[in-house]
Amino acid sequence: MQATTIKIEDPLLRELKNITPKKFSLSKFVKEILEQEVQRHKMIIAAEKYNEFLASNPEESSWLQDWEAADLTSTPKTKRKKS
């Protein structure tokens, strides 16, 4: 496993120490921030790919619009069984 050291100096270091939750070390907190940023970047790329998919598949885009317009708050009507 490759590891690296990153030098963080004041004033950023001081600000990071001030916002680090007590349950985290500074290293753990910075690592979590970086992991969240990587995840955010992946989600942005996924959203772009999904928009490209919708643009190239009009049928899927139409279905999605129908789904978004659907009334999901009211109870669906049930059919009564004939006796």
PDB file of C-alpha atoms in Angstrom:
ATOM      1  CA  MET A   1       0.000   0.000   0.000  1.00  0.00           C
ATOM      2  CA  GLN A   2       1.400   3.350  -1.028  1.00  0.00           C
ATOM      3  CA  ALA A   3       1.281   6.175   1.506  1.00  0.00           C
ATOM      4  CA  THR A   4       2.212   9.813   1.272  1.00  0.00           C
ATOM      5  CA  THR A   5       2.725  12.758   3.567  1.00  0.00           C
ATOM      6  CA  ILE A   6       1.083  16.060   2.798  1.00  0.00           C
ATOM      7  CA  LYS A   7       2.341  19.213   4.453  1.00  0.00           C
ATOM      8  CA  ILE A   8      -0.418  21.508   5.688  1.00  0.00           C
ATOM      9  CA  GLU A   9       0.654  24.857   7.102  1.00  0.00           C
ATOM     10  CA  ASP A  10      -1.061  27.730   8.896  1.00  0.00           C
ATOM     11  CA  PRO A  11      -3.567  29.261   8.465  1.00  0.00           C
ATOM     12  CA  LEU A  12      -5.216  26.199   6.894  1.00  0.00           C
ATOM     13  CA  LEU A  13      -3.830  23.876   9.574  1.00  0.00           C
ATOM     14  CA  ARG A  14      -5.262  26.031  12.352  1.00  0.00           C
ATOM     15  CA  GLU A  15      -8.656  26.155  10.637  1.00  0.00           C
ATOM     16  CA  LEU A  16      -8.688  22.383  10.166  1.00  0.00           C
ATOM     17  CA  LYS A  17      -7.832  21.817  13.821  1.00  0.00           C
ATOM     18  CA  ASN A  18     -10.688  24.134  14.829  1.00  0.00           C
ATOM     19  CA  ILE A  19     -13.285  22.226  12.820  1.00  0.00           C
ATOM     20  CA  THR A  20     -12.019  18.683  13.459  1.00  0.00           C
ATOM     21  CA  PRO A  21     -14.634  16.761  15.474  1.00  0.00           C
ATOM     22  CA  LYS A  22     -13.321  15.565  18.832  1.00  0.00           C
ATOM     23  CA  LYS A  23     -13.867  11.928  17.848  1.00  0.00           C
ATOM     24  CA  PHE A  24     -11.400  12.229  14.921  1.00  0.00           C
ATOM     25  CA  SER A  25      -7.690  12.788  14.744  1.00  0.00           C
ATOM     26  CA  LEU A  26      -6.617  15.466  12.309  1.00  0.00           C
ATOM     27  CA  SER A  27      -5.321  12.773   9.925  1.00  0.00           C
ATOM     28  CA  LYS A  28      -8.586  10.832  10.053  1.00  0.00           C
ATOM     29  CA  PHE A  29     -10.614  14.011   9.511  1.00  0.00           C
ATOM     30  CA  VAL A  30      -8.553  15.101   6.494  1.00  0.00           C
ATOM     31  CA  LYS A  31      -8.732  11.580   5.061  1.00  0.00           C
ATOM     32  CA  GLU A  32     -12.526  11.593   5.429  1.00  0.00           C
ATOM     33  CA  ILE A  33     -12.787  14.983   3.708  1.00  0.00           C
ATOM     34  CA  LEU A  34     -10.678  13.693   0.810  1.00  0.00           C
ATOM     35  CA  GLU A  35     -12.755  10.504   0.520  1.00  0.00           C
ATOM     36  CA  GLN A  36     -15.945  12.593   0.425  1.00  0.00           C
ATOM     37  CA  GLU A  37     -14.476  14.766  -2.323  1.00  0.00           C
ATOM     38  CA  VAL A  38     -13.539  11.700  -4.383  1.00  0.00           C
ATOM     39  CA  GLN A  39     -17.086  10.344  -3.927  1.00  0.00           C
ATOM     40  CA  ARG A  40     -18.571  13.726  -4.909  1.00  0.00           C
ATOM     41  CA  HIS A  41     -16.451  13.730  -8.058  1.00  0.00           C
ATOM     42  CA  LYS A  42     -17.615  10.199  -8.946  1.00  0.00           C
ATOM     43  CA  MET A  43     -21.254  11.234  -8.462  1.00  0.00           C
ATOM     44  CA  ILE A  44     -20.789  14.233 -10.761  1.00  0.00           C
ATOM     45  CA  ILE A  45     -19.360  11.963 -13.469  1.00  0.00           C
ATOM     46  CA  ALA A  46     -22.198   9.460 -12.963  1.00  0.00           C
ATOM     47  CA  ALA A  47     -24.795  12.238 -13.280  1.00  0.00           C
ATOM     48  CA  GLU A  48     -23.187  13.437 -16.503  1.00  0.00           C
ATOM     49  CA  LYS A  49     -23.231   9.896 -17.919  1.00  0.00           C
ATOM     50  CA  TYR A  50     -26.863   9.449 -16.891  1.00  0.00           C
ATOM     51  CA  ASN A  51     -27.823  12.716 -18.597  1.00  0.00           C
ATOM     52  CA  GLU A  52     -26.020  11.526 -21.733  1.00  0.00           C
ATOM     53  CA  PHE A  53     -27.928   8.240 -21.497  1.00  0.00           C
ATOM     54  CA  LEU A  54     -31.254  10.084 -21.226  1.00  0.00           C
ATOM     55  CA  ALA A  55     -30.334  12.318 -24.174  1.00  0.00           C
ATOM     56  CA  SER A  56     -29.543   9.306 -26.347  1.00  0.00           C
ATOM     57  CA  ASN A  57     -32.579   7.266 -25.194  1.00  0.00           C
ATOM     58  CA  PRO A  58     -35.728   9.375 -25.657  1.00  0.00           C
ATOM     59  CA  GLU A  59     -37.979   6.476 -24.630  1.00  0.00           C
ATOM     60  CA  GLU A  60     -36.271   6.256 -21.243  1.00  0.00           C
ATOM     61  CA  SER A  61     -36.441  10.020 -20.852  1.00  0.00           C
ATOM     62  CA  SER A  62     -40.175   9.960 -21.631  1.00  0.00           C
ATOM     63  CA  TRP A  63     -40.761   7.165 -19.115  1.00  0.00           C
ATOM     64  CA  LEU A  64     -38.853   9.153 -16.480  1.00  0.00           C
ATOM     65  CA  GLN A  65     -41.019  12.227 -17.119  1.00  0.00           C
ATOM     66  CA  ASP A  66     -44.160  10.086 -16.682  1.00  0.00           C
ATOM     67  CA  TRP A  67     -42.765   8.702 -13.439  1.00  0.00           C
ATOM     68  CA  GLU A  68     -41.939  12.177 -12.107  1.00  0.00           C
ATOM     69  CA  ALA A  69     -45.467  13.361 -12.933  1.00  0.00           C
ATOM     70  CA  ALA A  70     -47.138  10.367 -11.255  1.00  0.00           C
ATOM     71  CA  ASP A  71     -49.161  10.918  -8.080  1.00  0.00           C
ATOM     72  CA  LEU A  72     -47.281   8.876  -5.511  1.00  0.00           C
ATOM     73  CA  THR A  73     -49.065  10.293  -2.453  1.00  0.00           C
ATOM     74  CA  SER A  74     -52.585   8.979  -2.899  1.00  0.00           C
ATOM     75  CA  THR A  75     -53.639   5.384  -2.382  1.00  0.00           C
ATOM     76  CA  PRO A  76     -54.147   3.486  -5.621  1.00  0.00           C
ATOM     77  CA  LYS A  77     -57.665   2.354  -6.422  1.00  0.00           C
ATOM     78  CA  THR A  78     -58.251  -1.351  -5.963  1.00  0.00           C
ATOM     79  CA  LYS A  79     -60.519  -3.503  -8.077  1.00  0.00           C
ATOM     80  CA  ARG A  80     -63.236  -5.386  -6.270  1.00  0.00           C
ATOM     81  CA  LYS A  81     -63.458  -9.093  -6.864  1.00  0.00           C
ATOM     82  CA  LYS A  82     -66.707 -10.327  -8.328  1.00  0.00           C
ATOM     83  CA  SER A  83     -68.489 -12.791  -6.052  1.00  0.00           C
TER      84      SER A  83
END
